[in-house]
XYZ file of C-alpha atoms in Angstrom:
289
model
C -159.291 0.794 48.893
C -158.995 2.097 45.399
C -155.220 2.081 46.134
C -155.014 -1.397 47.675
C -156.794 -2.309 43.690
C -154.577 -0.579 41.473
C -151.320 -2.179 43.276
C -153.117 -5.537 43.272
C -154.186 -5.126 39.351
C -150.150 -3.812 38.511
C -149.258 -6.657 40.823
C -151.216 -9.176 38.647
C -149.879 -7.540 35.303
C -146.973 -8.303 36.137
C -146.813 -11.765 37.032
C -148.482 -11.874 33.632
C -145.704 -9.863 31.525
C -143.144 -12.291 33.816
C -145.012 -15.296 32.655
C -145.569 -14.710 28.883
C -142.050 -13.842 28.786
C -141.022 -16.844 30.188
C -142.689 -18.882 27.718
C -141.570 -17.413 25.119
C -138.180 -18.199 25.852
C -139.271 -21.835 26.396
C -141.389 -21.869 22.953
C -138.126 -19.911 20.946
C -135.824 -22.932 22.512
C -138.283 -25.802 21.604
C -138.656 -23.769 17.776
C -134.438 -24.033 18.063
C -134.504 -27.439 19.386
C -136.962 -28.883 16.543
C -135.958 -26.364 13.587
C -132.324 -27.193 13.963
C -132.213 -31.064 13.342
C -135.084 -30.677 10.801
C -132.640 -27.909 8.915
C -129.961 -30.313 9.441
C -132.109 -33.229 7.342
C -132.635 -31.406 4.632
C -129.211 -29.790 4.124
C -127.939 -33.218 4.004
C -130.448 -34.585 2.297
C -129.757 -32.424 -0.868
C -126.376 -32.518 -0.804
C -123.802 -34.870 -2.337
C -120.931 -36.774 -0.675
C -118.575 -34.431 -1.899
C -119.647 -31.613 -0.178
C -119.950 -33.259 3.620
C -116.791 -32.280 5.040
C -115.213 -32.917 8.855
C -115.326 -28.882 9.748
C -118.763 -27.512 11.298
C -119.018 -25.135 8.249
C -118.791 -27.672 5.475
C -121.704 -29.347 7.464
C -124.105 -26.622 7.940
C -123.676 -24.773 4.891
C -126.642 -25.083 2.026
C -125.601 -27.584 -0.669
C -123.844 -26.260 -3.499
C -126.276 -27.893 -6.009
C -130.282 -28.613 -5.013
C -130.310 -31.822 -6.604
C -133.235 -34.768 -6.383
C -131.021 -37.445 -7.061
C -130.209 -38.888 -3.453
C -133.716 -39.034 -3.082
C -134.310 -41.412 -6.756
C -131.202 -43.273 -5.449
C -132.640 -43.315 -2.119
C -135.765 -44.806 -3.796
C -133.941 -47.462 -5.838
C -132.050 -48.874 -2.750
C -134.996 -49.134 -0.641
C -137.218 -50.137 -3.672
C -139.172 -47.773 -2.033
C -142.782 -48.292 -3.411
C -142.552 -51.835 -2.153
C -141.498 -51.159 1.043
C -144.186 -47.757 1.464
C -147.273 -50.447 0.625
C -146.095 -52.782 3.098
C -145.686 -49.810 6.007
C -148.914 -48.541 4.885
C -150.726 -51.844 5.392
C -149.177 -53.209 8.571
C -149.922 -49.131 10.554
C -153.292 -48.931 9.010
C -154.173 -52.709 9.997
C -152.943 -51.946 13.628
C -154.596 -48.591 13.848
C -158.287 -50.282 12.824
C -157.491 -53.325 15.428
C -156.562 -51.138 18.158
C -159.531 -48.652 17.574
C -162.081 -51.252 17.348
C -160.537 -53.627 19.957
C -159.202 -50.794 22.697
C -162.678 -49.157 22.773
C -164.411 -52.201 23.217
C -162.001 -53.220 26.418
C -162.084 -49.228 27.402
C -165.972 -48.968 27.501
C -165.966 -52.014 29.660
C -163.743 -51.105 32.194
C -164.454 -47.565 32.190
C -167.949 -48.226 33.174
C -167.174 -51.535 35.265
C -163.932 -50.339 37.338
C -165.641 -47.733 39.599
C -168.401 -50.607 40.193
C -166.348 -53.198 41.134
C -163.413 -54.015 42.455
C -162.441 -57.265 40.088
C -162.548 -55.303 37.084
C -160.226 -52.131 38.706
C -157.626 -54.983 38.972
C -158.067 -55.983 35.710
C -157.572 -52.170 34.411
C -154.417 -52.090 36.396
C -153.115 -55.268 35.090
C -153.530 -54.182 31.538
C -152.335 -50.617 32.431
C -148.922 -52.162 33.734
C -148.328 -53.648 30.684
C -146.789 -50.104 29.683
C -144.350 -50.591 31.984
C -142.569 -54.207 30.664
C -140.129 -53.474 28.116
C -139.662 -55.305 24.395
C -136.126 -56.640 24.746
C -138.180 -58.504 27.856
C -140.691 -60.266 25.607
C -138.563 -60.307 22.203
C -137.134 -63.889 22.962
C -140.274 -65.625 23.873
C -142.442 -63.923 21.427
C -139.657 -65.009 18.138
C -140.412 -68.746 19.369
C -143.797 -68.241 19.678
C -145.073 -66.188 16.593
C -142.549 -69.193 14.812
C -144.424 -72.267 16.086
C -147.557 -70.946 15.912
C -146.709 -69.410 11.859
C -147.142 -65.967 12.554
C -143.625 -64.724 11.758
C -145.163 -62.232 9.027
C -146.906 -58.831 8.595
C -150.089 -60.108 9.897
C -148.053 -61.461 13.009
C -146.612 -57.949 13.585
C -149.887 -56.342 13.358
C -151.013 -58.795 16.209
C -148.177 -57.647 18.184
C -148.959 -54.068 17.414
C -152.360 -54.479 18.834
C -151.637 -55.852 21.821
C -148.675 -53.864 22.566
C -150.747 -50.360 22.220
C -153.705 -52.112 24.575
C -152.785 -51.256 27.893
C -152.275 -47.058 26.819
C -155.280 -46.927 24.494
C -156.893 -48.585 27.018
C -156.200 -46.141 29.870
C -157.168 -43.349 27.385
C -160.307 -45.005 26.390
C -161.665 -45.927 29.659
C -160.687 -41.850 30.753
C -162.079 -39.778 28.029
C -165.196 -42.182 29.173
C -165.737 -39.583 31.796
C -166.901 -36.972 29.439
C -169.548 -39.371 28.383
C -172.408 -38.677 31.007
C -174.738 -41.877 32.000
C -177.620 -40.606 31.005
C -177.104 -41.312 26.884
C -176.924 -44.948 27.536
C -179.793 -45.018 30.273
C -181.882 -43.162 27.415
C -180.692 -45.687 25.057
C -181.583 -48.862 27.317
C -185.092 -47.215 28.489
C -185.632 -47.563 24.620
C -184.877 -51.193 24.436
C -180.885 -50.984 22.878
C -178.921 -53.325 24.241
C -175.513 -52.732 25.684
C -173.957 -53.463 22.046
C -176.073 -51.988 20.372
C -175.310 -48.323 22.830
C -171.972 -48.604 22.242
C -172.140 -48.886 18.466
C -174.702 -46.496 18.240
C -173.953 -44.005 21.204
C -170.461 -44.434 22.998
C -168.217 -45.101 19.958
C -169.585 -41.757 17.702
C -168.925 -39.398 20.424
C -165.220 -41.096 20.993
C -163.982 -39.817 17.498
C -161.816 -37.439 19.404
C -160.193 -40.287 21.337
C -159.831 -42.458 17.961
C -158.077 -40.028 16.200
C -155.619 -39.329 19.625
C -155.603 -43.347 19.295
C -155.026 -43.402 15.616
C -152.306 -40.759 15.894
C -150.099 -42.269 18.850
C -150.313 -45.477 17.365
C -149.553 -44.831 14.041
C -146.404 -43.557 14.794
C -145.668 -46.210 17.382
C -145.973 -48.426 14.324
C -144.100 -46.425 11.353
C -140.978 -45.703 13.163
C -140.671 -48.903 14.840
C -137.497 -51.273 13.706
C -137.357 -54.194 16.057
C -140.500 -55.450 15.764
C -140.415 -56.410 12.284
C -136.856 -56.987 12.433
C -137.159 -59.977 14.945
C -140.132 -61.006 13.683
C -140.810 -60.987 10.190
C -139.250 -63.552 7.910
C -138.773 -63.443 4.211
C -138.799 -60.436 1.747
C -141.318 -58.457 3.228
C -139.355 -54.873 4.755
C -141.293 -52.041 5.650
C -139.830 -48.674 5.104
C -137.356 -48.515 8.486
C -135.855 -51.814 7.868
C -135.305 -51.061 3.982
C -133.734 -48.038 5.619
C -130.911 -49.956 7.232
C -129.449 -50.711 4.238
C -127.726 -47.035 4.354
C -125.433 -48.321 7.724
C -122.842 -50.443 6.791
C -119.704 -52.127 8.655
C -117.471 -49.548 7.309
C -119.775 -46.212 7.720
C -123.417 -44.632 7.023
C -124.401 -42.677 3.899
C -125.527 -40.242 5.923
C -126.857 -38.059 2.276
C -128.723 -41.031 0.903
C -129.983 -41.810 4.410
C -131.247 -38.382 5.255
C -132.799 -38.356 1.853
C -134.709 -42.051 2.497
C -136.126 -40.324 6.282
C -137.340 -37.301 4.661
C -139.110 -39.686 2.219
C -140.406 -41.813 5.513
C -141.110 -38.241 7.240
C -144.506 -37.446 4.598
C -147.513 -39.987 5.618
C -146.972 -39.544 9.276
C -147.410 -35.642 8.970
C -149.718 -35.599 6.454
C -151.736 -37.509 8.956
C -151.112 -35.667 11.829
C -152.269 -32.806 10.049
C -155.663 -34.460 8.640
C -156.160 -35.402 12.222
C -155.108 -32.625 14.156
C -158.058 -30.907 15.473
C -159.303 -34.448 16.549
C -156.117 -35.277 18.767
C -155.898 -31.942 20.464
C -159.883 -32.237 21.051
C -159.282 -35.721 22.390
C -155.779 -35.426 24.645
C -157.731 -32.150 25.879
C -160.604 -34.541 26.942
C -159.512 -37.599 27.525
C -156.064 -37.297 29.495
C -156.916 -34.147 31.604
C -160.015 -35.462 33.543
């Protein structure tokens, strides 16, 4: 017996040895795969025309100079301030819509859809909406968000909202099932009333969720192009349309360019870093059960 053990325990170690060794390799090549086009950015980012040559060498080699100035001139083209505020406002905007709006619709059919079969087809239906693509709706929405004046920022920010619904929506309504019963039971023996428990109750203990919400969204909404390219009219460019003005007919300043994402790159990870322990806490939660 104490034989059968120790091959069973060296058996088990290792399957484990096997297994950490095999993700290492796997976290090494995603370090590679991430580290690589990241070193790439910044290389080019600091260096000037001059030095980008056609040979693999000339490319990957460190800039000759470490120089700030195709970031000011990255700046200047994409009058950069202007274009940050206008980013800022339209992802923030969406990311208070969809938390207030995608809980509310969540809490509803999380509770409802096990109860009843009319609201399970209504959480489907919304659900499916992740599956219709833009270049589907693009046409139809132009006319409409024309007609009915909406072809601005606060138009976009509509469209963000309801875009994001039918994912925030499935996380919502899942991360319900950490929630137990008995908090809004205790909460309606009291005398609360259903809005009052969610305000109170349900949408506290969801700030996991929110910030998974806030997170997914958010970059949904910063790195998106056609949106606000079909959409908005006028002046108004947020920082990835300002950013098209590096692509021409005749070629891409690829150094300028570079220079303008890195610029872009800051919010969105400062962010993600704010909100970290939140999102792991809530995709942990929410998308596992």
């Amino acid at each position: 017996m104490m034989v059968k053990q120790k091959e069973g325990t060296e058996m088990l170690r290792d399957k484990k040895e096997k297994s950490n060794i095999g993700l290492t390799v796997i976290l090494i090549f995603g370090l590679i795969t991430i580290a690589f086009p990241l070193y790439m950015a910044v290389v080019i980012a600091f260096k000037q025309p001059s030095e980008m040559t056609n040979s693999i060498s000339g490319i990957l080699s460190l800039p000759a100079k470490w120089s700030l100035d195709n970031f000011r001139e990255a700046m200047r083209v994409t009058d950069f301030w202007h274009s940050l505020a206008n980013s800022l406002f339209i992802t923030l905007a969406t990311i208070a819509l969809s938390i207030v709006v995608h809980s509310l619709i969540g809490y509803v059919l999380g509770r409802s859809k096990a109860k009843s079969k009319f609201y399970n087809v209504i959480y489907l239906y919304l659900v499916s909406g992740m599956f219709v693509p833009f270049a589907i709706l693009m046409m139809p929405l132009v006319k409409q968000t024309a007609k009915i004046g909406l072809s601005n920022m606060f138009g976009v920010i509509l469209l963000y909202t309801v875009f994001y619904l039918p994912m925030n929506t499935m996380l919502y309504s899942g991360y319900l099932k950490n929630l137990p019963l008995a908090l809004e039971e205790a909460a309606c023996v009291d005398g609360a009333s259903t809005w009052r428990t969610f305000w109170t109750i349900i949408f506290p203990n969801m700030r996991p969720m929110h910030a998974t919400v806030a997170i997914l969204t958010a970059l949904g909404t910063w790195n998106d192009v056609m949106t606000p390219l079909v959409i908005m009219s006028g002046d108004k460019n947020t920082l990835p349309l300002a950013q098209l003005n590096f692509q021409s007919q005749f070629g891409t300043n690829y150094n300028l360019a570079f220079a303008s994402y890195l610029l872009a790159l800051l919010p969105i990870v400062a962010f993600y870093i704010i909100c970290q322990k939140q999102i792991i806490a809530g995709v942990a939660n929410g998308a596992v059960k």
